[in-house]
């Protein structure tokens, strides 16, 4: 059954459903897989502080802007701009978002595939009795193959397609709202185990003791990219979801709640992982394999670890699914609304295209490892381009649109639900949107591209 939604469109039916769907999009591999490995490569504590600052000053304003654009525009990421700025090229932000969506889905499904493999490894008790060296070997033996990682990637994409085809409300909402609280609980238990391991203190000080001497432009860009990736902002995911939000819901509260939940889970993942990284002697800057090399060791040190491992990887896969559907939905909403395609056809076609690119991402850890472009593997190149360049660029355009193109009164009208709600700190928000956010994002982008300040190569070279 479809809820009334807005303008007769399919939409989220309850406040709880929206929170779960938006949080389901934000919370995913970005928090548990990507955050620890990027933090590890970027030196830990200082990265964390900068990341938190970016969430607060840039992330929340961009997220709110996306909700406003989507709910006011009542269309997909591209169509909303066309409607709010007819005849103007702003819709190009939506085009960029769709490109970013393809790129992200391609490499996201590689990692999601790995988590599926780890469910099977957990069930078959493959971690039992292994030293951390053997656990690393096991991961290497798996992820450098061609066949198995691709098989899992295909299975993951198949699940994503299946959920998207069943429609917005029944699909996204139903799957998003059930299991995430369990994931949080499990992470808390794992964090407790991790910080009580011998040698854990070093990991905690790595994560929480900032050392600003190691901060350079690549760390700033990595923190910016991670903030945007983790919050699902900068490419129109939340414009699309915003268009499904009912007129009576409060966008401001939603943006704050989702950002806070997302950030807490990333920190929790960091607390679960870094103490163990140091206790087991794993390299914190070891790249995308970090959690796969560390988590099995934590489970081994836990009573009931066999079951915890299975449940954890199942929940992580579900978290990945509620994010991947939100990425695919950007493309599908565009194709159905703007190109008038059936939902079924749009879903299958876009998923096939993303999967095709995704195969190269998966193979770039094995058979195609030697293939690099500007020193980056295909996987790193897509991740770097999408997360560190396209998302911040999209975010920049989004705050410029809301801050300078849209009338302040219209923005306020949408935020306040036509004047029904009191909008607090509107002045501060406008100041962030008009000045702080655009200037900060532009400076970081220009700086890391070498237009101002020293050039350096980014942080994501390892795998
Ligand atoms: N935020 C998601 C995660 O943390 C990934 C994502 C990025 C989803 C961009 C949508 C858009 O896993």
Coordinates of C-alpha atoms and ligand atoms in Angstrom, one line a residue:
X1 CA 0.0 0.0 0.0
X2 CA 1.2 3.4 -0.9
X3 CA 0.9 6.3 1.6
X4 CA -0.7 9.5 0.5
X5 CA 2.7 11.3 0.4
X6 CA 2.9 14.6 -1.3
X7 CA 1.3 15.4 -4.6
X8 CA 0.1 11.9 -4.7
X9 CA 3.6 10.6 -4.9
X10 CA 4.9 7.5 -3.1
X11 CA 6.3 8.5 0.3
X12 CA 7.3 7.7 3.8
X13 CA 4.3 7.1 6.0
X14 CA 5.5 7.9 9.5
X15 CA 8.0 10.0 11.3
X16 CA 9.7 6.9 12.5
X17 CA 9.9 5.5 9.0
X18 CA 11.6 8.6 7.7
X19 CA 14.2 8.7 10.5
X20 CA 14.9 5.0 9.9
X21 CA 15.2 5.4 6.1
X22 CA 17.4 8.5 6.3
X23 CA 19.5 7.0 9.2
X24 CA 19.5 3.7 7.2
X25 CA 21.1 5.6 4.3
X26 CA 23.6 7.4 6.4
X27 CA 24.6 4.5 8.6
X28 CA 26.4 1.8 6.6
X29 CA 29.8 0.7 5.5
X30 CA 30.9 4.4 5.7
X31 CA 30.8 4.3 9.5
X32 CA 32.1 0.8 10.2
X33 CA 34.4 0.0 7.3
X34 CA 35.4 3.4 5.8
X35 CA 35.7 5.6 8.9
X36 CA 38.2 3.4 10.7
X37 CA 40.4 2.8 7.7
X38 CA 40.5 6.5 6.6
X39 CA 41.1 7.6 10.2
X40 CA 43.9 5.0 10.4
X41 CA 45.5 6.3 7.2
X42 CA 45.0 9.9 8.3
X43 CA 46.8 9.7 11.6
X44 CA 43.8 9.2 14.1
X45 CA 43.0 11.9 16.7
X46 CA 43.5 15.1 14.7
X47 CA 41.5 13.6 11.9
X48 CA 38.6 12.7 14.2
X49 CA 38.4 16.3 15.6
X50 CA 38.5 17.8 12.1
X51 CA 35.9 15.3 11.0
X52 CA 33.6 16.2 13.9
X53 CA 34.0 19.9 13.1
X54 CA 33.0 19.3 9.5
X55 CA 29.9 17.3 10.4
X56 CA 28.8 20.2 12.6
X57 CA 29.6 23.2 10.4
X58 CA 29.2 21.7 7.0
X59 CA 27.5 18.4 7.1
X60 CA 24.3 19.3 9.0
X61 CA 23.7 22.5 6.9
X62 CA 24.2 20.5 3.7
X63 CA 21.9 17.7 4.9
X64 CA 19.2 20.2 5.9
X65 CA 19.5 22.0 2.5
X66 CA 19.0 18.7 0.7
X67 CA 15.9 17.9 2.7
X68 CA 14.6 21.4 1.9
X69 CA 15.3 21.2 -1.8
X70 CA 13.7 17.7 -2.1
X71 CA 10.6 18.5 -0.1
X72 CA 10.0 21.8 -1.8
X73 CA 10.9 20.5 -5.3
X74 CA 8.9 17.2 -4.9
X75 CA 11.1 15.5 -7.4
X76 CA 14.3 13.5 -7.8
X77 CA 17.7 15.1 -7.4
X78 CA 17.7 16.5 -10.9
X79 CA 14.0 17.3 -11.2
X80 CA 13.9 19.2 -7.9
X81 CA 16.4 21.7 -9.2
X82 CA 14.6 22.0 -12.5
X83 CA 11.4 22.8 -10.6
X84 CA 12.9 25.2 -8.1
X85 CA 15.1 27.0 -10.7
X86 CA 13.3 26.6 -14.1
X87 CA 15.4 27.3 -17.1
X88 CA 18.6 27.6 -15.0
X89 CA 21.5 25.2 -15.1
X90 CA 21.3 24.3 -11.4
X91 CA 19.9 20.8 -12.4
X92 CA 23.5 20.0 -13.3
X93 CA 24.1 19.4 -9.5
X94 CA 21.6 16.5 -10.0
X95 CA 23.6 15.2 -13.0
X96 CA 26.7 15.2 -10.9
X97 CA 24.9 13.4 -8.2
X98 CA 23.8 10.7 -10.5
X99 CA 27.3 10.2 -11.8
X100 CA 28.5 10.0 -8.2
X101 CA 25.8 7.5 -7.4
X102 CA 27.1 5.1 -10.0
X103 CA 30.6 5.4 -8.9
X104 CA 29.8 4.9 -5.2
X105 CA 27.5 2.0 -5.8
X106 CA 30.2 0.3 -7.9
X107 CA 32.8 0.3 -5.1
X108 CA 30.3 0.0 -2.3
X109 CA 29.1 -3.3 -3.6
X110 CA 32.6 -4.7 -3.6
X111 CA 33.0 -4.1 0.1
X112 CA 29.4 -5.2 0.8
X113 CA 30.3 -8.4 -1.0
X114 CA 33.2 -8.9 1.3
X115 CA 30.9 -8.6 4.3
X116 CA 28.7 -11.4 2.9
X117 CA 31.7 -13.6 2.5
X118 CA 32.5 -12.9 6.2
X119 CA 29.0 -14.1 7.2
X120 CA 29.9 -17.4 5.7
X121 CA 33.3 -17.4 7.2
X122 CA 31.8 -16.7 10.6
X123 CA 29.2 -19.5 10.3
X124 CA 31.8 -22.0 9.2
X125 CA 33.9 -21.0 12.3
X126 CA 36.9 -20.0 10.1
X127 CA 38.3 -17.6 12.5
X128 CA 38.7 -20.1 15.4
X129 CA 42.2 -20.5 16.7
X130 CA 43.8 -18.2 14.1
X131 CA 46.6 -15.8 15.0
X132 CA 46.2 -12.2 13.7
X133 CA 48.8 -13.0 11.0
X134 CA 46.7 -15.9 9.8
X135 CA 43.6 -13.8 9.9
X136 CA 45.3 -11.3 7.6
X137 CA 46.4 -14.1 5.3
X138 CA 42.9 -15.4 5.2
X139 CA 41.6 -12.0 4.1
X140 CA 44.3 -11.6 1.5
X141 CA 43.6 -15.0 0.1
X142 CA 40.0 -14.1 -0.3
X143 CA 39.9 -10.6 -1.6
X144 CA 42.6 -11.0 -4.2
X145 CA 40.6 -13.7 -6.0
X146 CA 38.3 -13.0 -8.9
X147 CA 35.5 -15.5 -8.6
X148 CA 34.2 -15.4 -5.0
X149 CA 34.3 -11.6 -4.4
X150 CA 32.5 -11.1 -7.7
X151 CA 29.9 -13.7 -6.8
X152 CA 29.2 -12.0 -3.5
X153 CA 29.1 -8.6 -5.2
X154 CA 26.5 -9.9 -7.6
X155 CA 24.4 -11.3 -4.8
X156 CA 24.5 -8.0 -3.0
X157 CA 23.5 -6.1 -6.1
X158 CA 20.7 -8.5 -6.6
X159 CA 19.4 -7.9 -3.1
X160 CA 19.6 -4.1 -3.6
X161 CA 17.6 -4.4 -6.8
X162 CA 15.0 -6.6 -5.2
X163 CA 14.3 -4.1 -2.4
X164 CA 14.2 -1.1 -4.8
X165 CA 11.8 -2.8 -7.1
X166 CA 9.3 -3.3 -4.3
X167 CA 8.9 0.4 -4.0
X168 CA 9.6 3.2 -1.7
X169 CA 7.4 2.6 1.3
X170 CA 7.3 -1.2 1.5
X171 CA 10.8 -1.6 0.3
X172 CA 13.0 1.0 2.0
X173 CA 11.0 1.8 5.0
X174 CA 10.2 -1.7 6.1
X175 CA 13.8 -2.9 5.8
X176 CA 15.3 0.1 7.4
X177 CA 13.5 0.2 10.6
X178 CA 13.9 -3.2 12.1
X179 CA 17.5 -4.1 12.8
X180 CA 19.7 -1.0 13.3
X181 CA 19.3 -0.8 17.1
X182 CA 20.8 -4.3 17.3
X183 CA 23.9 -3.2 15.4
X184 CA 24.4 -0.4 17.9
X185 CA 24.1 -2.8 20.8
X186 CA 26.6 -5.2 19.3
X187 CA 29.1 -2.4 18.6
X188 CA 28.9 -1.4 22.2
X189 CA 29.7 -4.9 23.4
X190 CA 32.5 -5.1 20.9
X191 CA 33.9 -1.8 22.0
X192 CA 33.9 -2.9 25.6
X193 CA 35.8 -6.1 24.7
X194 CA 38.2 -4.1 22.6
X195 CA 39.1 -1.6 25.2
X196 CA 39.7 -4.3 27.8
X197 CA 42.3 -6.1 25.6
X198 CA 45.9 -5.9 26.8
X199 CA 47.6 -3.0 25.0
X200 CA 44.3 -1.3 24.2
X201 CA 45.3 2.1 25.6
X202 CA 47.5 2.8 22.6
X203 CA 44.6 2.5 20.3
X204 CA 42.5 4.8 22.4
X205 CA 45.1 7.5 22.4
X206 CA 45.6 7.0 18.6
X207 CA 41.9 7.8 18.1
X208 CA 41.4 10.5 20.7
X209 CA 44.8 12.2 21.2
X210 CA 45.1 14.7 18.3
X211 CA 48.5 15.2 16.8
X212 CA 48.1 18.2 14.5
X213 CA 51.6 18.1 13.3
X214 CA 50.6 15.4 10.8
X215 CA 47.7 17.4 9.4
X216 CA 48.1 18.4 5.8
X217 CA 45.7 19.2 3.0
X218 CA 45.2 15.6 2.2
X219 CA 44.0 15.0 5.8
X220 CA 41.5 17.9 5.5
X221 CA 40.2 16.5 2.2
X222 CA 40.0 13.0 3.6
X223 CA 38.0 14.3 6.6
X224 CA 35.7 16.3 4.3
X225 CA 35.1 13.4 2.0
X226 CA 34.4 11.0 4.9
X227 CA 32.0 13.5 6.5
X228 CA 30.0 13.8 3.2
X229 CA 30.2 10.1 2.4
X230 CA 29.1 9.0 5.8
X231 CA 26.2 11.4 6.0
X232 CA 25.1 10.4 2.5
X233 CA 25.2 14.1 1.4
X234 CA 26.4 15.9 -1.7
X235 CA 24.8 13.7 -4.4
X236 CA 21.1 14.1 -3.9
X237 CA 20.3 11.0 -1.9
X238 CA 18.7 13.2 0.7
X239 CA 17.1 15.4 -1.9
X240 CA 15.4 12.3 -3.2
X241 CA 14.4 11.1 0.3
X242 CA 13.4 14.7 1.2
X243 CA 10.9 14.6 -1.6
X244 CA 9.2 11.6 0.1
X245 CA 9.0 13.3 3.5
X246 CA 5.5 14.6 4.5
X247 CA 4.9 18.3 4.8
X248 CA 4.2 18.0 8.5
X249 CA 7.6 16.5 9.5
X250 CA 10.3 18.7 11.0
X251 CA 13.3 18.8 8.7
X252 CA 15.6 20.5 11.2
X253 CA 15.1 17.8 13.9
X254 CA 15.5 15.1 11.3
X255 CA 18.9 16.5 10.1
X256 CA 20.2 16.8 13.6
X257 CA 19.0 13.4 14.7
X258 CA 20.4 11.6 11.7
X259 CA 23.7 13.3 11.8
X260 CA 24.1 12.6 15.5
X261 CA 23.2 8.9 15.1
X262 CA 25.6 8.6 12.2
X263 CA 28.5 10.2 14.0
X264 CA 28.0 8.3 17.2
X265 CA 28.1 5.0 15.3
X266 CA 31.3 6.0 13.5
X267 CA 33.0 6.8 16.9
X268 CA 31.7 3.6 18.4
X269 CA 33.2 1.7 15.5
X270 CA 36.5 3.5 16.0
X271 CA 36.4 2.6 19.7
X272 CA 35.7 -1.0 18.8
X273 CA 38.4 -1.2 16.3
X274 CA 41.5 0.8 17.2
X275 CA 42.3 -0.7 20.6
X276 CA 42.2 -4.1 18.9
X277 CA 44.3 -2.8 16.0
X278 CA 47.1 -2.0 18.4
X279 CA 46.5 -5.0 20.7
X280 CA 46.9 -7.3 17.7
X281 CA 49.7 -5.4 16.1
X282 CA 47.8 -4.7 12.9
X283 CA 48.9 -1.6 10.8
X284 CA 46.3 1.1 11.3
X285 CA 47.1 2.6 7.9
X286 CA 46.6 -0.8 6.2
X287 CA 43.8 0.4 4.0
X288 CA 40.3 -1.0 3.1
X289 CA 41.0 -4.4 4.6
X290 CA 41.3 -3.0 8.2
X291 CA 38.1 -4.2 9.7
X292 CA 38.3 -7.6 8.0
X293 CA 41.8 -8.1 9.5
X294 CA 40.8 -6.9 13.0
X295 CA 37.2 -7.8 13.8
X296 CA 37.7 -11.6 13.6
X297 CA 40.4 -11.3 16.3
X298 CA 38.0 -9.4 18.6
X299 CA 35.3 -12.1 18.3
X300 CA 37.8 -14.8 19.2
X301 CA 38.5 -13.0 22.4
X302 CA 34.8 -12.8 23.3
X303 CA 32.7 -15.5 25.1
X304 CA 30.1 -16.5 22.5
X305 CA 32.2 -14.9 19.9
X306 CA 31.1 -17.4 17.3
X307 CA 27.6 -16.1 17.5
X308 CA 28.5 -12.5 17.8
X309 CA 30.6 -12.7 14.7
X310 CA 27.7 -14.1 12.7
X311 CA 25.2 -11.6 14.0
X312 CA 27.6 -8.7 13.4
X313 CA 28.4 -9.5 9.8
X314 CA 24.7 -10.1 9.1
X315 CA 23.8 -6.7 10.6
X316 CA 26.6 -5.0 8.8
X317 CA 25.4 -6.4 5.5
X318 CA 21.9 -5.1 6.3
X319 CA 23.3 -1.7 7.1
X320 CA 25.1 -1.8 3.8
X321 CA 21.8 -2.6 2.1
X322 CA 19.9 0.2 3.6
X323 CA 22.6 2.5 2.2
X324 CA 23.0 0.9 -1.2
X325 CA 19.2 1.2 -1.8
X326 CA 19.4 4.9 -1.1
X327 CA 22.2 5.2 -3.6
X328 CA 20.4 3.3 -6.3
X329 CA 17.2 5.2 -5.5
X330 CA 18.8 8.5 -6.7
X331 CA 19.2 7.0 -10.2
X332 CA 15.9 5.2 -10.2
X333 CA 13.9 8.2 -9.1
X334 CA 15.5 10.2 -11.8
X335 CA 14.8 7.7 -14.5
X336 CA 11.2 7.1 -13.6
X337 CA 10.3 10.7 -13.1
X338 CA 12.4 12.5 -15.8
X339 CA 12.7 9.7 -18.4
X340 CA 9.3 8.2 -17.7
X341 CA 10.7 4.7 -17.4
X342 CA 9.0 2.0 -15.4
X343 CA 10.4 1.5 -12.0
X344 CA 11.3 -2.1 -12.9
X345 CA 13.2 -1.2 -16.0
X346 CA 15.0 1.8 -14.4
X347 CA 16.1 -0.4 -11.5
X348 CA 17.5 -3.2 -13.6
X349 CA 19.2 -0.9 -16.1
X350 CA 20.9 1.3 -13.6
X351 CA 21.9 -1.7 -11.4
X352 CA 23.4 -3.4 -14.4
X353 CA 25.5 -0.4 -15.3
X354 CA 26.7 0.1 -11.7
X355 CA 27.5 -3.6 -11.4
X356 CA 29.5 -3.5 -14.6
X357 CA 31.8 -0.8 -13.2
X358 CA 31.7 -2.5 -9.9
X359 CA 33.3 -5.7 -11.3
X360 CA 36.4 -3.6 -12.1
X361 CA 36.5 -2.3 -8.6
X362 CA 36.4 -5.9 -7.2
X363 CA 39.0 -7.1 -9.6
X364 CA 41.3 -4.2 -8.8
X365 CA 42.3 -6.0 -5.6
X366 CA 43.3 -9.1 -7.5
X367 CA 43.8 -9.7 -11.2
X368 CA 43.7 -6.0 -12.1
X369 CA 45.8 -4.9 -9.2
X370 CA 48.6 -3.6 -11.4
X371 CA 46.2 -1.4 -13.3
X372 CA 46.6 2.1 -11.9
X373 CA 45.6 5.5 -13.0
X374 CA 47.5 8.5 -11.5
X375 CA 48.9 6.0 -9.0
X376 CA 45.4 4.9 -7.8
X377 CA 43.8 1.5 -8.4
X378 CA 40.4 1.5 -10.0
X379 CA 38.8 1.1 -6.6
X380 CA 40.7 3.9 -5.0
X381 CA 40.2 6.1 -8.0
X382 CA 36.4 5.8 -8.0
X383 CA 36.3 6.2 -4.2
X384 CA 38.6 9.2 -4.3
X385 CA 36.8 10.9 -7.2
X386 CA 33.3 10.4 -5.8
X387 CA 33.9 10.8 -2.1
X388 CA 36.6 13.5 -2.0
X389 CA 35.7 15.5 -5.2
X390 CA 32.1 15.0 -6.4
X391 CA 30.4 14.9 -3.0
X392 CA 32.1 18.0 -1.7
X393 CA 31.5 19.8 -5.0
X394 CA 27.9 18.8 -4.9
X395 CA 27.6 20.0 -1.3
X396 CA 29.2 23.3 -2.3
X397 CA 26.6 23.8 -5.1
X398 CA 23.8 22.8 -2.7
X399 CA 24.7 25.3 -0.1
X400 CA 25.2 28.0 -2.8
X401 CA 21.8 27.2 -4.1
X402 CA 20.0 27.4 -0.8
X403 CA 22.2 30.3 0.5
X404 CA 22.2 32.5 -2.5
X405 CA 19.8 31.4 -5.2
X406 CA 16.7 30.4 -3.1
X407 CA 14.9 33.2 -1.3
X408 CA 15.6 33.2 2.4
X409 CA 11.8 33.4 2.9
X410 CA 11.2 30.3 0.9
X411 CA 13.9 28.4 2.8
X412 CA 12.4 29.5 6.1
X413 CA 8.9 28.6 4.9
X414 CA 10.0 25.1 4.2
X415 CA 12.0 24.8 7.4
X416 CA 9.1 26.1 9.5
X417 CA 6.4 24.0 7.7
X418 CA 4.8 27.2 6.4
X419 CA 5.4 29.1 9.6
X420 CA 3.9 26.5 11.9
X421 CA 7.2 25.8 13.6
X422 CA 9.6 28.2 15.3
X423 CA 12.9 28.0 13.5
X424 CA 15.7 28.6 16.1
X425 CA 19.1 30.0 15.2
X426 CA 17.9 30.8 11.6
X427 CA 20.5 33.6 11.5
X428 CA 23.4 31.3 12.4
X429 CA 22.2 28.7 9.9
X430 CA 22.0 31.3 7.1
X431 CA 25.4 32.5 8.0
X432 CA 26.8 29.0 7.8
X433 CA 25.0 28.4 4.5
X434 CA 25.9 31.7 2.8
X435 CA 29.5 32.1 4.0
X436 CA 31.2 29.5 6.2
X437 CA 30.2 26.3 4.3
X438 CA 30.9 27.5 0.7
X439 CA 34.1 29.2 1.6
X440 CA 35.4 26.2 3.7
X441 CA 34.5 23.6 1.1
X442 CA 35.9 25.6 -1.8
X443 CA 39.2 26.3 0.0
X444 CA 39.7 22.6 0.9
X445 CA 38.9 21.5 -2.7
X446 CA 41.1 24.2 -4.3
X447 CA 43.9 23.5 -1.9
X448 CA 43.9 19.8 -2.4
X449 CA 43.7 20.1 -6.2
X450 CA 46.8 22.2 -6.0
X451 CA 45.3 25.6 -7.0
X452 CA 46.4 27.1 -3.7
X453 CA 49.0 25.8 -1.3
X454 CA 51.1 22.7 -1.8
X455 CA 50.0 19.8 -3.9
X456 CA 49.9 16.3 -2.4
X457 CA 48.4 13.1 -3.5
X458 CA 45.6 12.2 -1.2
X459 CA 45.5 9.5 1.4
X460 CA 44.1 6.5 -0.3
X461 CA 46.9 4.7 -2.0
X462 CA 47.0 1.5 -0.1
X463 CA 45.3 -1.8 -0.5
Ligands
LIG1 N1 26.4 7.0 3.9 C1 26.5 5.7 3.5 C2 27.4 4.9 4.4 O1 27.9 5.4 5.4 C3 27.0 5.6 2.1 C4 26.3 6.5 1.1 C5 27.0 7.5 0.5 C6 25.0 6.4 0.9 C7 26.4 8.4 -0.4 C8 24.3 7.3 0.0 C9 25.0 8.3 -0.6 O2 27.7 3.8 4.2

